[in-house]
PDB file of C-alpha atoms in Angstrom:
ATOM      1  CA  MET A   1     104.268 127.094 103.732  1.00  0.00           C
ATOM      2  CA  GLU A   2     106.318 125.193 101.223  1.00  0.00           C
ATOM      3  CA  LEU A   3     104.895 124.869  97.721  1.00  0.00           C
ATOM      4  CA  ASN A   4     104.321 121.139  97.640  1.00  0.00           C
ATOM      5  CA  LYS A   5     102.953 118.938  94.877  1.00  0.00           C
ATOM      6  CA  GLU A   6      99.442 118.848  96.384  1.00  0.00           C
ATOM      7  CA  LEU A   7      99.228 122.637  96.615  1.00  0.00           C
ATOM      8  CA  MET A   8     100.485 123.033  93.046  1.00  0.00           C
ATOM      9  CA  GLU A   9      97.765 120.625  91.834  1.00  0.00           C
ATOM     10  CA  LYS A  10      95.129 122.680  93.661  1.00  0.00           C
ATOM     11  CA  ALA A  11      96.554 125.837  92.092  1.00  0.00           C
ATOM     12  CA  LYS A  12      96.220 124.319  88.617  1.00  0.00           C
ATOM     13  CA  GLU A  13      92.532 123.626  89.309  1.00  0.00           C
ATOM     14  CA  THR A  14      91.689 127.247  90.124  1.00  0.00           C
ATOM     15  CA  LYS A  15      89.254 128.973  87.767  1.00  0.00           C
ATOM     16  CA  SER A  16      90.540 132.557  88.145  1.00  0.00           C
ATOM     17  CA  ALA A  17      93.472 134.611  89.354  1.00  0.00           C
ATOM     18  CA  GLN A  18      91.355 135.733  92.324  1.00  0.00           C
ATOM     19  CA  GLU A  19      90.731 132.093  93.264  1.00  0.00           C
ATOM     20  CA  LEU A  20      94.475 131.412  92.989  1.00  0.00           C
ATOM     21  CA  LEU A  21      95.190 134.422  95.227  1.00  0.00           C
ATOM     22  CA  SER A  22      92.685 133.139  97.820  1.00  0.00           C
ATOM     23  CA  LEU A  23      94.252 129.671  97.749  1.00  0.00           C
ATOM     24  CA  ALA A  24      97.695 131.181  98.266  1.00  0.00           C
ATOM     25  CA  LYS A  25      96.552 133.264 101.251  1.00  0.00           C
ATOM     26  CA  GLU A  26      94.764 130.256 102.811  1.00  0.00           C
ATOM     27  CA  ASN A  27      98.067 128.365 102.673  1.00  0.00           C
ATOM     28  CA  GLY A  28     100.331 131.145 103.927  1.00  0.00           C
ATOM     29  CA  VAL A  29     101.897 131.915 100.542  1.00  0.00           C
ATOM     30  CA  GLU A  30     102.635 135.605  99.929  1.00  0.00           C
ATOM     31  CA  LEU A  31     101.289 136.585  96.510  1.00  0.00           C
ATOM     32  CA  THR A  32     100.239 139.928  95.039  1.00  0.00           C
ATOM     33  CA  GLN A  33      97.278 140.352  92.695  1.00  0.00           C
ATOM     34  CA  GLU A  34      99.720 141.009  89.828  1.00  0.00           C
ATOM     35  CA  GLU A  35     101.659 137.808  90.592  1.00  0.00           C
ATOM     36  CA  ALA A  36      98.430 135.778  90.887  1.00  0.00           C
ATOM     37  CA  THR A  37      97.278 137.068  87.503  1.00  0.00           C
ATOM     38  CA  ALA A  38     100.634 136.222  85.916  1.00  0.00           C
ATOM     39  CA  TYR A  39     100.865 132.753  87.486  1.00  0.00           C
ATOM     40  CA  PHE A  40      97.249 131.975  86.569  1.00  0.00           C
ATOM     41  CA  ALA A  41      97.894 132.963  82.943  1.00  0.00           C
ATOM     42  CA  GLU A  42     101.047 130.847  82.867  1.00  0.00           C
ATOM     43  CA  MET A  43      99.308 127.782  84.316  1.00  0.00           C
ATOM     44  CA  HIS A  44      96.368 128.068  81.927  1.00  0.00           C
ATOM     45  CA  GLN A  45      98.155 128.718  78.646  1.00  0.00           C
ATOM     46  CA  SER A  46      96.524 127.320  75.537  1.00  0.00           C
ATOM     47  CA  GLY A  47      99.723 125.611  74.438  1.00  0.00           C
ATOM     48  CA  GLU A  48      99.905 127.838  71.364  1.00  0.00           C
ATOM     49  CA  LEU A  49     102.825 130.238  70.999  1.00  0.00           C
ATOM     50  CA  SER A  50     102.229 133.849  70.028  1.00  0.00           C
ATOM     51  CA  ASP A  51     103.940 135.281  66.937  1.00  0.00           C
ATOM     52  CA  GLU A  52     106.370 137.098  69.230  1.00  0.00           C
ATOM     53  CA  GLU A  53     107.212 133.903  71.140  1.00  0.00           C
ATOM     54  CA  LEU A  54     107.715 132.060  67.841  1.00  0.00           C
ATOM     55  CA  ASP A  55     110.133 134.793  66.758  1.00  0.00           C
ATOM     56  CA  HIS A  56     112.183 134.155  69.919  1.00  0.00           C
ATOM     57  CA  VAL A  57     112.249 130.411  69.351  1.00  0.00           C
ATOM     58  CA  SER A  58     113.105 130.573  65.660  1.00  0.00           C
ATOM     59  CA  GLY A  59     115.691 133.307  66.134  1.00  0.00           C
ATOM     60  CA  GLY A  60     117.217 131.734  69.218  1.00  0.00           C
ATOM     61  CA  GLY A  61     117.203 135.137  70.926  1.00  0.00           C
ATOM     62  CA  CYS A  62     116.241 136.008  74.453  1.00  0.00           C
ATOM     63  CA  HIS A  63     115.545 139.729  74.014  1.00  0.00           C
ATOM     64  CA  LYS A  64     112.338 141.392  72.853  1.00  0.00           C
ATOM     65  CA  LYS A  65     112.482 143.822  69.963  1.00  0.00           C
ATOM     66  CA  ASP A  66     112.479 146.677  72.498  1.00  0.00           C
ATOM     67  CA  GLY A  67     115.721 145.250  73.948  1.00  0.00           C
ATOM     68  CA  ARG A  68     114.379 143.887  77.251  1.00  0.00           C
ATOM     69  CA  LEU A  69     115.620 140.508  78.433  1.00  0.00           C
ATOM     70  CA  VAL A  70     113.019 137.722  78.390  1.00  0.00           C
ATOM     71  CA  VAL A  71     113.506 135.548  81.478  1.00  0.00           C
ATOM     72  CA  THR A  72     112.044 132.580  83.299  1.00  0.00           C
ATOM     73  CA  VAL A  73     110.289 133.188  86.570  1.00  0.00           C
ATOM     74  CA  ARG A  74     113.147 131.734  88.664  1.00  0.00           C
ATOM     75  CA  TYR A  75     115.945 133.448  86.761  1.00  0.00           C
ATOM     76  CA  SER A  76     118.203 135.450  89.062  1.00  0.00           C
ATOM     77  CA  CYS A  77     120.907 137.953  88.242  1.00  0.00           C
ATOM     78  CA  GLU A  78     123.243 140.379  89.972  1.00  0.00           C
ATOM     79  CA  HIS A  79     120.642 143.183  89.642  1.00  0.00           C
ATOM     80  CA  PHE A  80     118.057 141.543  91.938  1.00  0.00           C
ATOM     81  CA  VAL A  81     116.155 143.944  94.236  1.00  0.00           C
ATOM     82  CA  CYS A  82     113.189 142.550  96.189  1.00  0.00           C
ATOM     83  CA  LYS A  83     109.990 144.379  95.250  1.00  0.00           C
ATOM     84  CA  HIS A  84     108.557 143.661  98.710  1.00  0.00           C
ATOM     85  CA  CYS A  85     111.331 144.960 100.959  1.00  0.00           C
ATOM     86  CA  GLY A  86     113.989 146.508  98.687  1.00  0.00           C
ATOM     87  CA  ARG A  87     116.764 144.190  99.888  1.00  0.00           C
ATOM     88  CA  GLU A  88     119.499 143.222  97.478  1.00  0.00           C
ATOM     89  CA  ASP A  89     121.166 140.430  99.470  1.00  0.00           C
ATOM     90  CA  SER A  90     119.823 137.579  97.407  1.00  0.00           C
ATOM     91  CA  PRO A  91     121.829 134.670  98.906  1.00  0.00           C
ATOM     92  CA  ASN A  92     120.346 135.179 102.403  1.00  0.00           C
ATOM     93  CA  HIS A  93     116.957 136.633 101.532  1.00  0.00           C
ATOM     94  CA  LYS A  94     114.093 136.068 104.000  1.00  0.00           C
ATOM     95  CA  HIS A  95     110.519 137.284 104.450  1.00  0.00           C
ATOM     96  CA  ALA A  96     108.939 136.971 107.891  1.00  0.00           C
ATOM     97  CA  GLY A  97     111.931 134.853 108.894  1.00  0.00           C
ATOM     98  CA  VAL A  98     111.327 132.360 106.096  1.00  0.00           C
ATOM     99  CA  PRO A  99     114.148 131.941 103.570  1.00  0.00           C
ATOM    100  CA  ILE A 100     113.010 132.510  99.998  1.00  0.00           C
ATOM    101  CA  SER A 101     114.752 131.839  96.753  1.00  0.00           C
ATOM    102  CA  PRO A 102     115.145 135.217  95.078  1.00  0.00           C
ATOM    103  CA  GLY A 103     114.398 135.340  91.417  1.00  0.00           C
ATOM    104  CA  CYS A 104     112.806 137.535  88.825  1.00  0.00           C
ATOM    105  CA  ASP A 105     109.306 136.789  90.079  1.00  0.00           C
ATOM    106  CA  ILE A 106     109.946 138.981  93.139  1.00  0.00           C
ATOM    107  CA  CYS A 107     112.446 141.424  91.637  1.00  0.00           C
ATOM    108  CA  LYS A 108     111.366 145.056  91.327  1.00  0.00           C
ATOM    109  CA  HIS A 109     112.802 145.171  87.789  1.00  0.00           C
ATOM    110  CA  MET A 110     110.461 142.404  86.546  1.00  0.00           C
ATOM    111  CA  SER A 111     107.212 142.805  84.657  1.00  0.00           C
ATOM    112  CA  TYR A 112     104.820 140.333  83.085  1.00  0.00           C
ATOM    113  CA  GLU A 113     103.587 141.476  79.683  1.00  0.00           C
ATOM    114  CA  GLY A 114     101.964 139.611  76.847  1.00  0.00           C
ATOM    115  CA  GLY A 115     102.694 136.240  78.427  1.00  0.00           C
ATOM    116  CA  LEU A 116     106.403 136.988  78.912  1.00  0.00           C
ATOM    117  CA  TRP A 117     108.468 137.747  82.023  1.00  0.00           C
ATOM    118  CA  LEU A 118     110.651 140.764  81.181  1.00  0.00           C
ATOM    119  CA  CYS A 119     113.624 142.345  82.929  1.00  0.00           C
ATOM    120  CA  ASN A 120     113.427 146.136  82.880  1.00  0.00           C
ATOM    121  CA  HIS A 121     116.851 146.776  84.402  1.00  0.00           C
ATOM    122  CA  PRO A 122     118.978 148.924  82.038  1.00  0.00           C
ATOM    123  CA  ALA A 123     121.989 146.606  82.389  1.00  0.00           C
ATOM    124  CA  ASN A 124     119.965 143.697  80.978  1.00  0.00           C
ATOM    125  CA  ARG A 125     118.872 145.578  77.855  1.00  0.00           C
ATOM    126  CA  LYS A 126     120.342 144.698  74.521  1.00  0.00           C
TER     127      LYS A 126
END
């Protein structure tokens, strides 16, 4: 199912990551528990930036102090590898016959830590 405006509004109304995961499954959207937790946290942010996030904004950088690249969920690079199937052919990527837009949110090199999406691929380290 396509993520439409109505479904996104319902997702924003969920009260927990588990509720978000259930909503996704009811609507045919593939989502892991880890992804549901990350998306729920992102949708329910307080609006306040952490000290680390403020450092990134004020410094204009896009790397954490440990050198990992901070990315947006839909960022995509030449190091994409699907964490679900291992495929690397991002332009024509499909799951169950449905084309998907590959990005960091489904890349095996991605992690969500402290409210940030991080690339763990060695080539994207500073």
